[in-house]
Coordinates of C-alpha atoms in Angstrom, one line a residue:
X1 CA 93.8 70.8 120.6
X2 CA 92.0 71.4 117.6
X3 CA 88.4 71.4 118.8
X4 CA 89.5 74.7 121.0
X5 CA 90.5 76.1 117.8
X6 CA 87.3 74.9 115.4
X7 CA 84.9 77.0 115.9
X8 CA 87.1 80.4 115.7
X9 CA 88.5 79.0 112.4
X10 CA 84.7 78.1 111.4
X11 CA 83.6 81.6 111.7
X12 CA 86.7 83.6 110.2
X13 CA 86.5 80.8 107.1
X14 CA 90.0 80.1 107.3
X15 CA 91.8 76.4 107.9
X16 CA 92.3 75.2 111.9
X17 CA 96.5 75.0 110.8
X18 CA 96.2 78.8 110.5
X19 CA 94.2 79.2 113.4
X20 CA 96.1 77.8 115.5
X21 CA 99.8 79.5 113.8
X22 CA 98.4 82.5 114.2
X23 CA 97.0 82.0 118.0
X24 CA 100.7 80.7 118.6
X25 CA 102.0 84.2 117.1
X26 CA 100.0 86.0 119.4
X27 CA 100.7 83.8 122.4
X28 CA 104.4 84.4 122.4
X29 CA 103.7 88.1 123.5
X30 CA 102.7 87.2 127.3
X31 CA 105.4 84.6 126.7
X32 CA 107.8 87.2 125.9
X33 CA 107.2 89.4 128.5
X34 CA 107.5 86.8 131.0
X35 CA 110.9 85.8 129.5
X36 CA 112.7 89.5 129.8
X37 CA 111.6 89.1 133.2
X38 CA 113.9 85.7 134.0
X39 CA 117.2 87.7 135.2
X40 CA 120.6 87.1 133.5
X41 CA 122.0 85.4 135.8
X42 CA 119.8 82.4 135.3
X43 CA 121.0 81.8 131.8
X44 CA 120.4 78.4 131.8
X45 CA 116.6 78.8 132.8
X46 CA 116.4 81.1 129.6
X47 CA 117.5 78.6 127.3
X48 CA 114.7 76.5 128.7
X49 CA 112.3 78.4 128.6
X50 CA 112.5 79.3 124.9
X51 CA 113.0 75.0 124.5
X52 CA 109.6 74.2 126.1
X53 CA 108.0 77.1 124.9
X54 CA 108.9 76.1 120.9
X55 CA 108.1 72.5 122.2
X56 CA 104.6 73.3 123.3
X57 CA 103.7 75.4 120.1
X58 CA 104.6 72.6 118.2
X59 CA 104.0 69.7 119.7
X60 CA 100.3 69.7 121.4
X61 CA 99.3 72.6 119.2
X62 CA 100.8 72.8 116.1
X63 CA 100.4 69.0 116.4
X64 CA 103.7 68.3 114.2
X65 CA 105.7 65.9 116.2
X66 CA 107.3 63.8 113.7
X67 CA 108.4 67.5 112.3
X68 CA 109.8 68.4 115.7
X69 CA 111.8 65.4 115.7
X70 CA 113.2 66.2 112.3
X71 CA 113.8 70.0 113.3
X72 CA 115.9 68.0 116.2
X73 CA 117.8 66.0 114.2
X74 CA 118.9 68.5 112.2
X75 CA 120.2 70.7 115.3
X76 CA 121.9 68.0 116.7
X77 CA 124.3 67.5 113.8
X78 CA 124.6 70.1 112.9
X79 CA 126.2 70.7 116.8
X80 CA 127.9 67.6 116.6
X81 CA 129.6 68.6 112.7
X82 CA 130.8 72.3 113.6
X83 CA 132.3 70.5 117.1
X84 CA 134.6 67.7 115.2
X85 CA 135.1 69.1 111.7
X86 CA 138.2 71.8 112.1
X87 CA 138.7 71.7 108.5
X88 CA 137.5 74.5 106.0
X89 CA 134.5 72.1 104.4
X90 CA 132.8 72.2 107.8
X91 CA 130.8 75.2 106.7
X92 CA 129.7 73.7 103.4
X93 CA 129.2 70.2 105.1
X94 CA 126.7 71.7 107.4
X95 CA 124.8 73.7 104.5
X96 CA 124.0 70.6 102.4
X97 CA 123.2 68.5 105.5
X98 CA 120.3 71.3 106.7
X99 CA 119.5 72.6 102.8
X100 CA 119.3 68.9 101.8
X101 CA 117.1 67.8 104.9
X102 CA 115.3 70.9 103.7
X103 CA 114.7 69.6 100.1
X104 CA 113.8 66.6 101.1
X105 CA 110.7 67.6 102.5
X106 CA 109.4 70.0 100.0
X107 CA 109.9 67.2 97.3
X108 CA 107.6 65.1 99.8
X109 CA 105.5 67.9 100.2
X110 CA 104.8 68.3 96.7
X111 CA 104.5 64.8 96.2
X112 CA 101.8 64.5 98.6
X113 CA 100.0 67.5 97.6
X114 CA 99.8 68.7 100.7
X115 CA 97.6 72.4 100.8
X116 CA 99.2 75.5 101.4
X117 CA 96.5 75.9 104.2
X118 CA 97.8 72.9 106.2
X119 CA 100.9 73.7 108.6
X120 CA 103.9 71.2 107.6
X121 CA 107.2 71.6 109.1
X122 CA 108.8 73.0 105.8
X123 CA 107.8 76.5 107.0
X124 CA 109.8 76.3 110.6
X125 CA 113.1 74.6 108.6
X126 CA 113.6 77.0 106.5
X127 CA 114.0 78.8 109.7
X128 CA 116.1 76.7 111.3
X129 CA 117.8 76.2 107.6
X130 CA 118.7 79.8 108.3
X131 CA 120.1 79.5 111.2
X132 CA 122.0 76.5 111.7
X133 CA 123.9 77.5 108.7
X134 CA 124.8 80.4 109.9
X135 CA 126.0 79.3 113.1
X136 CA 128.2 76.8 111.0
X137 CA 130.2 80.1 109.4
X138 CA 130.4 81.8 112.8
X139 CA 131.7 79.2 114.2
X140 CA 134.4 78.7 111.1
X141 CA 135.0 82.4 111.3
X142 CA 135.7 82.1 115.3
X143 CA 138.8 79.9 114.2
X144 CA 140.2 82.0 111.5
X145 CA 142.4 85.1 111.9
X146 CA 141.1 88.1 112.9
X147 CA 142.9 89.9 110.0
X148 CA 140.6 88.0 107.8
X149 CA 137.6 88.8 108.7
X150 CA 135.2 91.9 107.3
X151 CA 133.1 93.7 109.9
X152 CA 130.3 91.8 109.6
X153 CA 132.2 88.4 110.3
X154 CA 134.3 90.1 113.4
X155 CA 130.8 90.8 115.1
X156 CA 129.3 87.4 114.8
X157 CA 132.4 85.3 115.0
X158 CA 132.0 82.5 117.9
X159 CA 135.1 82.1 119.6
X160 CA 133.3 80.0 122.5
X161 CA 131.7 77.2 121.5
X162 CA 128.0 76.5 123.4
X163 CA 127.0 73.9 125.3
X164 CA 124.8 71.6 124.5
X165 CA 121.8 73.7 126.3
X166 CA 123.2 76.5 125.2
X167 CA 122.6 75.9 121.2
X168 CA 119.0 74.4 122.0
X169 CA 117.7 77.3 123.5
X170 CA 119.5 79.5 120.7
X171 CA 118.2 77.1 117.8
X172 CA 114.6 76.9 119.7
X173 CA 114.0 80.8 120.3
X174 CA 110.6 80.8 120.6
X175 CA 109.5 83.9 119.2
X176 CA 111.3 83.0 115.3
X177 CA 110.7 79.3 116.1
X178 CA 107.7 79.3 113.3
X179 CA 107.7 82.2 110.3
X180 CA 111.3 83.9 111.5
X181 CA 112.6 86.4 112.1
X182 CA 116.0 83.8 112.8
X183 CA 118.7 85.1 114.9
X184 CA 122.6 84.7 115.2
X185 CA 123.8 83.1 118.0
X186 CA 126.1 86.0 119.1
X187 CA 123.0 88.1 119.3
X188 CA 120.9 85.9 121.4
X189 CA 123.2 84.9 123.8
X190 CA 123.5 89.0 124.5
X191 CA 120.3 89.1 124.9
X192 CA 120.7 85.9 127.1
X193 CA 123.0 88.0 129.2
X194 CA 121.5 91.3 129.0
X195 CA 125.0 92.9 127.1
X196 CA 122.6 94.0 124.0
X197 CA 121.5 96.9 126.0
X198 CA 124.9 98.0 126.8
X199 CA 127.8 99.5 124.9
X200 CA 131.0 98.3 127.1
X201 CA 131.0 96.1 130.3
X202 CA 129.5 97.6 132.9
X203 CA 127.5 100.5 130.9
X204 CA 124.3 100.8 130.2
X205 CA 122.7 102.5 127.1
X206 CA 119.6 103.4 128.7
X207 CA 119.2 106.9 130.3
X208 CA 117.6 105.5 133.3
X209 CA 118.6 103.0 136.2
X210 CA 116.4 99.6 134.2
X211 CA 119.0 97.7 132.3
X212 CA 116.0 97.3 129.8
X213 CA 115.5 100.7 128.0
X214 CA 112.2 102.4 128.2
X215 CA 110.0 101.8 124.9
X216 CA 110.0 98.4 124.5
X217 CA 106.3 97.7 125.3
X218 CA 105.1 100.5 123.5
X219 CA 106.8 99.5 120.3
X220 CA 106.0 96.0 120.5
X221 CA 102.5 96.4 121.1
X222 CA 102.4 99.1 118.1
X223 CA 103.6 96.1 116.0
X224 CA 101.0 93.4 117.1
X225 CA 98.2 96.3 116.0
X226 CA 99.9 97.0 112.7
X227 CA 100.4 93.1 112.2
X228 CA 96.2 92.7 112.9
X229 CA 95.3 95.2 110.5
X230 CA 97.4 93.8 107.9
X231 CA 95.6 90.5 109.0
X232 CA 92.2 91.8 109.1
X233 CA 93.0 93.3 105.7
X234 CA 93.9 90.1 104.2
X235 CA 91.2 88.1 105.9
X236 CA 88.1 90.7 104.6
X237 CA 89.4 91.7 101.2
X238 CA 91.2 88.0 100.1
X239 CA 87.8 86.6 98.7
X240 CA 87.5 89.5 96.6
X241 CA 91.0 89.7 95.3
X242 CA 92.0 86.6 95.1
X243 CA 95.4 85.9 92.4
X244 CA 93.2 83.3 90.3
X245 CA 91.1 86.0 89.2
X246 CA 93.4 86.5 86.6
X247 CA 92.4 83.3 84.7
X248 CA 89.0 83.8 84.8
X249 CA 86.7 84.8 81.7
X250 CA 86.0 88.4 83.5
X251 CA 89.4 89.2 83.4
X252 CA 89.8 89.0 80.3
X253 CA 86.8 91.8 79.6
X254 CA 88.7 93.9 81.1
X255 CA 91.0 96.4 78.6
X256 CA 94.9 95.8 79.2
X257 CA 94.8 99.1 80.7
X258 CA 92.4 98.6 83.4
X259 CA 93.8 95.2 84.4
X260 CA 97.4 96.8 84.8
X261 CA 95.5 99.7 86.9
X262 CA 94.0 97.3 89.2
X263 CA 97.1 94.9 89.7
X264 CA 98.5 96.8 92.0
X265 CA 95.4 95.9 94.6
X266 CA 95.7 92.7 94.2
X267 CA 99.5 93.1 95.1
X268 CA 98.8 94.7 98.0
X269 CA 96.1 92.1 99.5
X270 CA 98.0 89.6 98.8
X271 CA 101.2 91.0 100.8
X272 CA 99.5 91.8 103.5
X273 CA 99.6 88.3 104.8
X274 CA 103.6 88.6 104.9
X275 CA 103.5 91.8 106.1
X276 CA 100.6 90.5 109.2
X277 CA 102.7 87.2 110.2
X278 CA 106.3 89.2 110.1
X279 CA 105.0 92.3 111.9
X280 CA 103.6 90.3 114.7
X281 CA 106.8 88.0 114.9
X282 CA 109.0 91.3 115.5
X283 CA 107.1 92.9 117.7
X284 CA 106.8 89.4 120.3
X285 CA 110.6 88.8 119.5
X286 CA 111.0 92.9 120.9
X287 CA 109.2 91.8 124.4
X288 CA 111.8 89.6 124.8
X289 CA 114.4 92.1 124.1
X290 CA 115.6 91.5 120.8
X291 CA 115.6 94.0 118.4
X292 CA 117.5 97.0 120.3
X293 CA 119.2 99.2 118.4
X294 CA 120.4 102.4 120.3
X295 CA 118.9 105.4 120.9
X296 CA 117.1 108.1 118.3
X297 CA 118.9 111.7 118.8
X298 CA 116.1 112.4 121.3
X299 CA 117.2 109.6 123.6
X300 CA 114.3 107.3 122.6
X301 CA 115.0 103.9 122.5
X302 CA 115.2 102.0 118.7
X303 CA 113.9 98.7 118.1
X304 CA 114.6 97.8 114.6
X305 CA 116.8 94.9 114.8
X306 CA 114.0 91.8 114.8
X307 CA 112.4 93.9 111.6
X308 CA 112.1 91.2 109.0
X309 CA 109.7 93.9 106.3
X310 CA 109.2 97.8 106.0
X311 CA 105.6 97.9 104.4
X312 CA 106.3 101.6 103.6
X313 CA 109.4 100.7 101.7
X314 CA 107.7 98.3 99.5
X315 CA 104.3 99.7 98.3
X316 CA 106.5 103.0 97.7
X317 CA 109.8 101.8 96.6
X318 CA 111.5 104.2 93.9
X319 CA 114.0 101.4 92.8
X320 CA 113.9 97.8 93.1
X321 CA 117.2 97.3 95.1
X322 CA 115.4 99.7 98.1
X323 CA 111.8 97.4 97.5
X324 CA 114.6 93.9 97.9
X325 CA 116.6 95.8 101.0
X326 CA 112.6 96.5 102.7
X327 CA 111.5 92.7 102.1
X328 CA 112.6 89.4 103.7
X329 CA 115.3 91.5 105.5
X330 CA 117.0 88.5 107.1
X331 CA 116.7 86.4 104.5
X332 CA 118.6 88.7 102.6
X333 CA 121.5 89.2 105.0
X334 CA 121.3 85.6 105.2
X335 CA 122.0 84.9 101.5
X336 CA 124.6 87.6 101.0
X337 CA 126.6 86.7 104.3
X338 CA 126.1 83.3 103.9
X339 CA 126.2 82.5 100.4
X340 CA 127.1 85.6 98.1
X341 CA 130.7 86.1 100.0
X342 CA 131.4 82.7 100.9
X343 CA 130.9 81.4 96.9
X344 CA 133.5 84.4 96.4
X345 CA 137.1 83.1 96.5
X346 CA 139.5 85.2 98.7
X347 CA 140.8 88.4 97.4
X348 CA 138.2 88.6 94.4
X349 CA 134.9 90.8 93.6
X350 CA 131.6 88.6 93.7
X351 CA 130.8 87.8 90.1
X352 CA 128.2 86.6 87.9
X353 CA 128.7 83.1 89.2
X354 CA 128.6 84.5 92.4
X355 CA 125.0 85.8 91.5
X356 CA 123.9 82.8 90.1
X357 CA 124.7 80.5 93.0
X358 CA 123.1 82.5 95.6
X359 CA 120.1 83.2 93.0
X360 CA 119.6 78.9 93.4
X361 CA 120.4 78.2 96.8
X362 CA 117.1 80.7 97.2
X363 CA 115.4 78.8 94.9
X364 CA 116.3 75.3 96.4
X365 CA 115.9 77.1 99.9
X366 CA 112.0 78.2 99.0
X367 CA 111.0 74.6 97.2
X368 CA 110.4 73.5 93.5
X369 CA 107.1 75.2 92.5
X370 CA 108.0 76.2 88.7
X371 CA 106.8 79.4 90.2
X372 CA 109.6 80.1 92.4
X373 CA 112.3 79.9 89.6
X374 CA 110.4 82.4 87.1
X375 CA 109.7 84.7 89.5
X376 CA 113.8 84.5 90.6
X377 CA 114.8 84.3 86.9
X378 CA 112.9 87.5 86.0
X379 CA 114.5 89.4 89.0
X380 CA 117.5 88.8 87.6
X381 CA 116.7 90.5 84.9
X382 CA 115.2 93.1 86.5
X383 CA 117.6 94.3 89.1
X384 CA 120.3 93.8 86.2
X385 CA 118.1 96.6 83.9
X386 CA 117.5 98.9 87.6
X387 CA 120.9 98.7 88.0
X388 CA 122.1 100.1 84.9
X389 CA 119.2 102.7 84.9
X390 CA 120.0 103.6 88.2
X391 CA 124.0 104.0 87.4
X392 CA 123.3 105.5 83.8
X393 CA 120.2 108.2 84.4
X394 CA 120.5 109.4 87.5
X395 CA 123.5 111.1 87.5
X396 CA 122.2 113.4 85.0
X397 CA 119.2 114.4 87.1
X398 CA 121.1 114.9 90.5
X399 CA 121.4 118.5 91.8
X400 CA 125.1 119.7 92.3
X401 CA 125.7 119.5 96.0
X402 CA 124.2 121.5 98.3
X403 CA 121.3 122.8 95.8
X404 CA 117.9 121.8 96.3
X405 CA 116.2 119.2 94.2
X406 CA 115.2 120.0 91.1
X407 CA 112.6 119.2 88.9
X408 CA 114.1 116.7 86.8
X409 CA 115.4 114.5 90.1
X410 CA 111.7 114.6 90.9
X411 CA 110.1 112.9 87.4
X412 CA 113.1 110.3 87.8
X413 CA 111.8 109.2 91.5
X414 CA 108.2 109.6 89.9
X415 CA 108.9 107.4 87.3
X416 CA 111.4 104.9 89.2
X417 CA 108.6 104.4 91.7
X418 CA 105.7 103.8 89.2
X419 CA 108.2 101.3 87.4
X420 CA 109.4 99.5 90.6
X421 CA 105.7 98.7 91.6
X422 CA 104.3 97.6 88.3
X423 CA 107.5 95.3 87.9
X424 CA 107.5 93.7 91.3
X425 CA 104.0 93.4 91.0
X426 CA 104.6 91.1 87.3
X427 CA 107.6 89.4 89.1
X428 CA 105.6 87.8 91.8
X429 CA 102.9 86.7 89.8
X430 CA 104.4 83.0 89.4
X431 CA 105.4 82.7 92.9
X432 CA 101.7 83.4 94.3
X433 CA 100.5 80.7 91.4
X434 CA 103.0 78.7 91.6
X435 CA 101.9 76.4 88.4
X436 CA 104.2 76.9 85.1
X437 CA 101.1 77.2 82.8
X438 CA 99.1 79.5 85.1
X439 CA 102.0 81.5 85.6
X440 CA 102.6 82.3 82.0
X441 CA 98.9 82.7 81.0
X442 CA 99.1 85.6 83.9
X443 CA 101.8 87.1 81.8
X444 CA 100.0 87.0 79.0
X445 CA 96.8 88.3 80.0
X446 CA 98.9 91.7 81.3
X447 CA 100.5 91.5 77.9
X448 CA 103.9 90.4 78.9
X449 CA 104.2 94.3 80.1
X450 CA 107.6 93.2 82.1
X451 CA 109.4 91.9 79.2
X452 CA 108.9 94.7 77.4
X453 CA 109.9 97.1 80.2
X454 CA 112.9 95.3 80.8
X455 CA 114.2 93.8 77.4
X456 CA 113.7 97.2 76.3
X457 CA 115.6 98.8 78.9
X458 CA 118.7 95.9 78.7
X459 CA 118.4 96.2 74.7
X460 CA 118.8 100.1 74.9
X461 CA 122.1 99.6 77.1
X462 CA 123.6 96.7 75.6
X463 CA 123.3 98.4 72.4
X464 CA 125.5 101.7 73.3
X465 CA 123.0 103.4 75.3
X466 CA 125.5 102.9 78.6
X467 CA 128.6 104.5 76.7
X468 CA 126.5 107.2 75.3
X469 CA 124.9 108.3 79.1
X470 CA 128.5 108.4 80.1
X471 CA 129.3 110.7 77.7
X472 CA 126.5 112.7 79.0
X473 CA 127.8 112.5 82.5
X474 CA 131.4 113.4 81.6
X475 CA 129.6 116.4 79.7
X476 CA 127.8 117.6 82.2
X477 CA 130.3 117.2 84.9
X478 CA 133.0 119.4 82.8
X479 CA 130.0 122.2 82.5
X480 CA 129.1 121.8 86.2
X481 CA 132.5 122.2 87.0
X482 CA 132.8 118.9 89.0
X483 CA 135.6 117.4 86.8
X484 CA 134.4 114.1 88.0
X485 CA 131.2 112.3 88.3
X486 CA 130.9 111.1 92.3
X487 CA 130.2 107.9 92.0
X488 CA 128.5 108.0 95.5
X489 CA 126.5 109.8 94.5
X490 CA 125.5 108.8 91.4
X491 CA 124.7 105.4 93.5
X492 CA 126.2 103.0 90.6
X493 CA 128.3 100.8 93.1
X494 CA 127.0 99.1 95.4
X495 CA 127.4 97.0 98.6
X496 CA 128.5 92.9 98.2
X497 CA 125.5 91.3 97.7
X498 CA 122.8 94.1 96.8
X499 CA 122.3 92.7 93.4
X500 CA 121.1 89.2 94.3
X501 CA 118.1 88.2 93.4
X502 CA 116.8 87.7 97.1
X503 CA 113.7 85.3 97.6
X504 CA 110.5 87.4 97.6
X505 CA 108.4 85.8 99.7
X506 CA 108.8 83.3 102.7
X507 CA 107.5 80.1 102.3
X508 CA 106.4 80.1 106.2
X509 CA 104.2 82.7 105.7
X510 CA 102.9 81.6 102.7
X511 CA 102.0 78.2 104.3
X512 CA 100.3 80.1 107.1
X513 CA 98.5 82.7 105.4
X514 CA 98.2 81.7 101.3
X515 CA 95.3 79.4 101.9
X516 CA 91.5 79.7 101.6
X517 CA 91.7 78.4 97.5

């Protein structure tokens, strides 16, 4: 099918592969509307659907039919280990089978040199890498006590196990089939039988008689139109800001000043291709019905269950743990559900080691670019230094309860925004180059601004600056009157798994959008 797709991908000077990905994207909105429209009690013709669908996209257009096979393979034991293996392995048994598989091909895919313009099947398994693991630990968790079990485990537990056409239309959901977002099994089959949009048996959410609430359309479409721009945006402006401007002779012309100034534009074009492919899949995944949330205070419907990145909450971040929670959102609940708790033995507190583990299954899960691993390594770092900044100066700038926010609270979200940016912007530099030696000449020619943020900021707290804010705190909570600094409020713990290093970026966009180099 690629001479449909030729001239199209001749005119916008892009590569057929992300013609055609992108063409696929948009296809699955009529598909998706068409698919809410197959009633629940033809399950079975569901599952199909979203099987032929994913087949057609990337068989006869996507032209990957060796990498369909393999997507198969991997589905099918994975079915066939979580069915015979009772034992407590099962889970890890099924993680290195799919990561491995996984690995496997982005070893070959560096080997070949294949270009990040031409669509692989590395993009879709990561996907499917996603899920199939996490069907593994629902599945485990549907055969453990309930007594055991935190709230997120009780929800997606599977105490059923599918059938065989069951888990093939779950794993082959064609509207996360290709960049994401994936979804649990538990959720799709409610969506399969309609009991997402209803909060007991029998009762529907919606204020009106449809069993689908009111909205869905108008939201979905909203996304497609937010997910062109961001397209459009990339597309027009890319040329002129591409990353390997950096190592060029004009860039170094520039002061260190004005190149730190314009970074930040760069950034920006260069997420807008995540931002365009993840936008458009949530809004063809809320056709379909997934995504439903509830209902706003003013009875309007919610669809923010299939969102995978809030732009807003990235290009205006005022700490890096809210810019990680706004990014690669699934990825993220993937990693910390998946990985961060399960590497946590019973009745412990994740750890360092805890960190570290999940910090290299994302780096095994995204590929072995040297670029991948300094931009995770740094992160580290960096959400180590915001969390003690976070946990050490803010305190002292919080308003007693109830009084307005005062000037001081102000600077700190000032400065914790102008920081977050500039150090997510150094962070991803290596995993947009992806070369070791590119990557570090980048850092140099910004003048290794990062490491001086953050070494500074570790060395200043490591060196009694951490004992000494306390002493502040303490201070200033015996003059307020508070007795006790609310740690709450102060924001210093924080939820299991909010300071892993998640992946920033998604390797199926990247393959889709990154090219034109």
């Amino acid at each position: 099918m690629d001479g449909l797709f030729a001239p199209l991908a001749s005119a916008l000077g892009a590569s057929v592969d992300q013609v055609k990905l992108i063409s696929c994207l948009l296809v699955a909105y009529p598909l998706g509307s068409l698919f809410i429209r197959i009633p629940p009690s033809q399950p079975n013709l569901k599952h199909a659907f979203n099987i032929l669908v994913s087949v057609f996209f990337l068989i006869p257009v996507l032209n990957v039919p060796f990498g369909f096979a393999e997507l198969l393979g991997s589905i099918l034991g994975t079915y066939m280990i979580t069915a015979t293996v009772k034992g407590p392995n099962m889970p890890w048994i099924v993680f290195a089978f799919v990561m491995g598989h996984l690995t496997i091909n982005h070893v070959i895919r560096a080997m070949y040199g294949v270009p990040p313009e031409t669509f692989e099947i590395t993009g879709p398994q990561m996907v499917m890498t996603m899920k199939l693991t996490t069907f593994a630990w629902n599945a485990f968790d549907g055969r453990r006590p309930a007594e055991d079990l935190d709230k997120w485990q009780l929800q997606k537990r599977i105490t059923k196990y599918p059938t065989l056409l069951e888990f093939l239309g779950f794993s082959f959901y064609f509207p996360g089939i290709l960049v994401g977002p994936y979804i649990d099994y538990v959720s799709y089959m409610s969506l399969i039988d309609g009991s997402l949009f209803k909060t007991a048996p029998g009762e529907a959410k919606s204020p009106s008689r449809r069993a689908i609430p009111d909205g869905r359309k108008r939201v979905a479409y909203r996304k497609m139109l937010a997910g062109l721009v961001y397209l459009g945006l990339f597309v027009v402006l890319t040329p002129k800001f591409r990353y390997e401007a950096f190592l060029t002779p004009w860039f170094s012309t520039l002061s260190l000043f004005q190149r730190i100034v314009l970074f930040p534009v760069w950034a920006f074009i260069a997420r807008c291709k995540f931002y365009a492919v993840w936008t458009l899949t949530e809004g063809a995944s809320i056709l379909t019905g997934f995504g439903f949330t509830g209902y706003s205070p003013s009875g309007e419907s919610l669809w923010e269950g299939a969102a995978n990145v809030k732009a807003l909450g990235i290009e205006f971040a005022p700490n890096f743990k809210t810019l990680l929670d706004s990014w690669n959102i699934n990825t993220n609940i993937w990693l910390r559900e998946c990985v961060y708790k399960r590497v946590t033995p019973k009745g412990k507190k994740p750890n360092f080691r805890s960190s570290m583990l999940t910090s290299l299954t994302s780096a095994f899960w995204h590929g072995i670019a040297p670029g991948y691993y300094l931009t995770f390594i740094f992160g580290g770092f960096v959400t180590a230094a915001g969390r003690l900044c976070r946990a050490g100066f803010r305190p002292l700038v919080l308003p007693p309860p109830g009084a307005p926010t005062t000037t001081a609270k102000r600077v700190y979200d000032i400065l914790g925004t102008l920081s977050t940016v500039l150090l997510v912007n150094f962070a991803t530099l290596p995993f947009l180059l992806l070369n070791f030696k590119d990557s570090l000449e980048a850092w140099r020619r910004f003048g290794w601004y990062g490491f001086w943020m953050v070494g500074s900021a570790l060395t200043f707290f490591y060196a009694g600056g951490s004992k000494y804010l306390h002493r502040l705190q303490k201070q200033q909570a015996k003059t307020m009157g508070v007795g006790v600094v609310d740690e709450k409020r102060n924001g210093s713990p924080e939820t299991p798994g909010s300071h892993v290093v998640p992946p920033l970026d998604s390797a199926a966009a990247e393959l889709l959008l990154k090219g034109q180099n």
